[in-house]
Coordinates of C-alpha atoms in Angstrom, one line a residue:
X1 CA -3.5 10.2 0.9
X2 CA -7.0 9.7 2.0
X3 CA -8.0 10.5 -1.8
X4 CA -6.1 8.0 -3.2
X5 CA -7.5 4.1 -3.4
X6 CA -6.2 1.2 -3.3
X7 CA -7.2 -2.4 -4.8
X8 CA -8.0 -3.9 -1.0
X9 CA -10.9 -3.2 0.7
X10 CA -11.1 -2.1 4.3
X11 CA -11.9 -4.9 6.9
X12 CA -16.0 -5.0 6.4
X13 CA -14.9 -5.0 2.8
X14 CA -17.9 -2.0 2.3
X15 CA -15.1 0.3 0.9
X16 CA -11.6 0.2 -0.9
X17 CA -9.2 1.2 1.6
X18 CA -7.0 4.3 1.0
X19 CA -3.7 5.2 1.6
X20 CA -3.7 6.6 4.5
X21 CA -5.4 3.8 5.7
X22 CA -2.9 1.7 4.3
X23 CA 0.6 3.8 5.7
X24 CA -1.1 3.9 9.2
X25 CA -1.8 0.2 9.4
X26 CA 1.8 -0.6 8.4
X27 CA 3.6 1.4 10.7
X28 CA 1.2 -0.1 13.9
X29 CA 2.0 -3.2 12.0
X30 CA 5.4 -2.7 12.4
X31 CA 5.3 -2.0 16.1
X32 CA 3.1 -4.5 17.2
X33 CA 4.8 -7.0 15.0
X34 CA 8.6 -6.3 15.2
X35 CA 9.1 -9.4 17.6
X36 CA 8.0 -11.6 14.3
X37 CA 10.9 -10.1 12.7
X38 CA 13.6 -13.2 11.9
X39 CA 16.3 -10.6 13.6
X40 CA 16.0 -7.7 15.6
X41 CA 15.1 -4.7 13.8
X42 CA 15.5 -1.1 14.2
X43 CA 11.7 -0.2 14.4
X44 CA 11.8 3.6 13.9
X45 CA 13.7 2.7 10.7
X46 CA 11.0 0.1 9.4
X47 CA 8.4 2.4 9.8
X48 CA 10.5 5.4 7.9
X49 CA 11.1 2.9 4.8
X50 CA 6.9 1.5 4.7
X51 CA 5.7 5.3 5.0
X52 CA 8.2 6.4 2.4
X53 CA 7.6 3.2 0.3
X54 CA 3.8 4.8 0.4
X55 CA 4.6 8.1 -1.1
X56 CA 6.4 6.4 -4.1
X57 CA 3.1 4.3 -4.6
X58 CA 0.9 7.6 -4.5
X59 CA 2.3 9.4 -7.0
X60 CA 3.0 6.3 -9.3
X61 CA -0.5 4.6 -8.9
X62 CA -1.4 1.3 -6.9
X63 CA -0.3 -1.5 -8.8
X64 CA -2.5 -4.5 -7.7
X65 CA 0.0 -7.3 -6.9
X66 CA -1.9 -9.7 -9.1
X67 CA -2.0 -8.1 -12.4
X68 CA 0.5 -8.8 -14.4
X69 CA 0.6 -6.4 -17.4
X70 CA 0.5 -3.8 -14.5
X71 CA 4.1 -5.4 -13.0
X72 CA 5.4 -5.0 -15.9
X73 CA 5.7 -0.9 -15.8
X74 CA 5.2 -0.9 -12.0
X75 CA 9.4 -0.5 -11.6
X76 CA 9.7 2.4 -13.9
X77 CA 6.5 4.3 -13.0
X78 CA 8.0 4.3 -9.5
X79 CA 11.4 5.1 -10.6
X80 CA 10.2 8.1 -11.6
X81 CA 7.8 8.9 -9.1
X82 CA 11.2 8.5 -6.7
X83 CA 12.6 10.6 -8.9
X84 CA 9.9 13.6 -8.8
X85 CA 8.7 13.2 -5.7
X86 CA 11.8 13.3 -3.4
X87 CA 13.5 16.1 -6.1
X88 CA 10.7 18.7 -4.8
X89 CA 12.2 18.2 -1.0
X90 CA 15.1 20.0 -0.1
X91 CA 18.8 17.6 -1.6
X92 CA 19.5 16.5 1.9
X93 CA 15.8 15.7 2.5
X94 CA 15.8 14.2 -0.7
X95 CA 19.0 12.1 -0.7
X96 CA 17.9 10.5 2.9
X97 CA 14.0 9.6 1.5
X98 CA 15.9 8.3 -2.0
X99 CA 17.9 6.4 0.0
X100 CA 15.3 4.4 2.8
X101 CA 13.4 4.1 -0.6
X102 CA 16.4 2.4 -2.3
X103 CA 17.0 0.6 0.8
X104 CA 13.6 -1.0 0.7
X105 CA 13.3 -1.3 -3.1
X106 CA 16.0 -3.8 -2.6
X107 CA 15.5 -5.7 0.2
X108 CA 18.7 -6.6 1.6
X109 CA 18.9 -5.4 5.1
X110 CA 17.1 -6.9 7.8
X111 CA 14.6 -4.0 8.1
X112 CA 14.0 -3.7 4.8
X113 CA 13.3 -7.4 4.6
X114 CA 11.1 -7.2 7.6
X115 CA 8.9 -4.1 5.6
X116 CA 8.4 -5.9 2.8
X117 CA 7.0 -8.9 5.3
X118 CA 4.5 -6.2 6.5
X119 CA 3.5 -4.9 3.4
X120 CA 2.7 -8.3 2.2
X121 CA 1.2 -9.9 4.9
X122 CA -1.3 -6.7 5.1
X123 CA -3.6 -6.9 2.3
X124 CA -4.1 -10.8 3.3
X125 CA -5.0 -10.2 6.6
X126 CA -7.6 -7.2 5.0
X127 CA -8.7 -9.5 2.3
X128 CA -9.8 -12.5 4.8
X129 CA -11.2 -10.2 6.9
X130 CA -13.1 -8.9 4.0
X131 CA -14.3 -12.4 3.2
X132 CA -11.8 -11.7 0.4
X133 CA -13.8 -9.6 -1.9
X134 CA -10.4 -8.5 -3.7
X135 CA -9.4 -11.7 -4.3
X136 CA -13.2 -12.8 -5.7
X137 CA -13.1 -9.2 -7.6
X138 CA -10.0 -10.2 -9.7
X139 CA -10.5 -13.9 -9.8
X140 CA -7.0 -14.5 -8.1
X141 CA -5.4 -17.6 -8.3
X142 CA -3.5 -19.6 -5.8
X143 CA 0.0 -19.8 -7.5
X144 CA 0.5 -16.3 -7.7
X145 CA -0.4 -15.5 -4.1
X146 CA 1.7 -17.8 -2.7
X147 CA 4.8 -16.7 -4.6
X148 CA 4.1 -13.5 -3.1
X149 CA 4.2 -14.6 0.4
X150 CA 7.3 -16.4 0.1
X151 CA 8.5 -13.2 -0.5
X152 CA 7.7 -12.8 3.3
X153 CA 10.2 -15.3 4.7
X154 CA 13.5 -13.4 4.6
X155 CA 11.7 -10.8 7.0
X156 CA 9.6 -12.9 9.0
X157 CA 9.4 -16.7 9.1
X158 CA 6.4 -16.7 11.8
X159 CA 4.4 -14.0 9.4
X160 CA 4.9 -16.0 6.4
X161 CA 3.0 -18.9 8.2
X162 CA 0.7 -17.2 9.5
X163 CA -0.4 -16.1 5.7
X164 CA 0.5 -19.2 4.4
X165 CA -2.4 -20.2 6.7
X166 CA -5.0 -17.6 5.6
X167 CA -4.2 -18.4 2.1
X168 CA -5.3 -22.2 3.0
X169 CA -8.3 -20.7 4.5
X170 CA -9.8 -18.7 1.2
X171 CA -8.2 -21.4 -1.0
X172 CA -10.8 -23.7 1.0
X173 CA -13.5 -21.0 1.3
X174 CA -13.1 -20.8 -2.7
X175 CA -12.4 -17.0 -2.5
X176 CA -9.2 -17.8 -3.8
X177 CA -8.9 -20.3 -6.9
X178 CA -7.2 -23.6 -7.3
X179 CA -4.4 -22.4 -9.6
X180 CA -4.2 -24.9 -12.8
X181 CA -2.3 -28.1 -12.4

């Protein structure tokens, strides 16, 4: 995990952070921030379904949220990962990490929903912290980064402002553009 990078740079921005990185920070996230959830959450089970989420990622590739020819394959490069990855466990093993990955794939259930908050709201709090050197990096519009983080509200209304507010922050700071009228 530590070998494998994502597109978000670590706080200072000096480095692109790596998975590990990432699956660590989600599940403090997830601790820290379970009060933020819109309804009470099983915590143990939120943290099970972002590090498992994770795996899926690694052996499929980080998709950066905001390339769109990449979102186009991203479902079925992660099928299969799910597919290969959780086939080399043992079938019980297997079944139960298909099934928290399912579970957060679809984002129905209140923890699920509340991941998927997380997961969002992370690489926006690591891109302003970054002075949002990602963003910059890819030229990322507005438009596109808010319909991501009203992806956020089902889990967590108070997270989604909270973003919502950082976005307004880098859209003013110009790190984020001014999508096109």
């Amino acid at each position: 995990m530590k070998s494998i990078y994502r597109q978000t740079y670590i706080a200072d921005a000096s480095r692109p952070e790596n998975d590990s990185e990432h699956s660590w920070h989600l599940a403090l996230m997830a601790m820290l921030l379970s009060e933020y959830a819109n309804e009470e959450v099983d915590i143990l089970h939120v943290i099970q379904m972002v590090l498992i989420h994770d795996m899926v990622e690694i052996d499929a590739g980080d998709t950066y949220a905001y390339d769109p020819e990449a979102n186009k394959t991203k479902r079925e490069r992660e099928e299969k990962a799910a597919d290969r990855v959780f086939n080399i466990l043992p079938e019980e093993q297997a079944k139960w990490m298909r099934e928290l990955w399912d579970e957060y794939e679809a984002s129905e259930t209140k923890e699920a929903k509340f991941a998927l908050s997380l997961d969002i709201l992370h690489p926006i709090i690591m891109n302003d912290l970054g002075e949002g050197k990602a963003w910059v990096d890819h030229d990322v519009k507005e438009r596109p980064v808010r319909d991501r983080i009203d992806r956020m509200r089902p889990g967590s209304e108070a997270l989604f402002q909270l973003a919502s507010g950082i976005v307004d922050k880098n859209l003013d700071k110009g790190t984020i553009l001014p999508s096109d009228k």
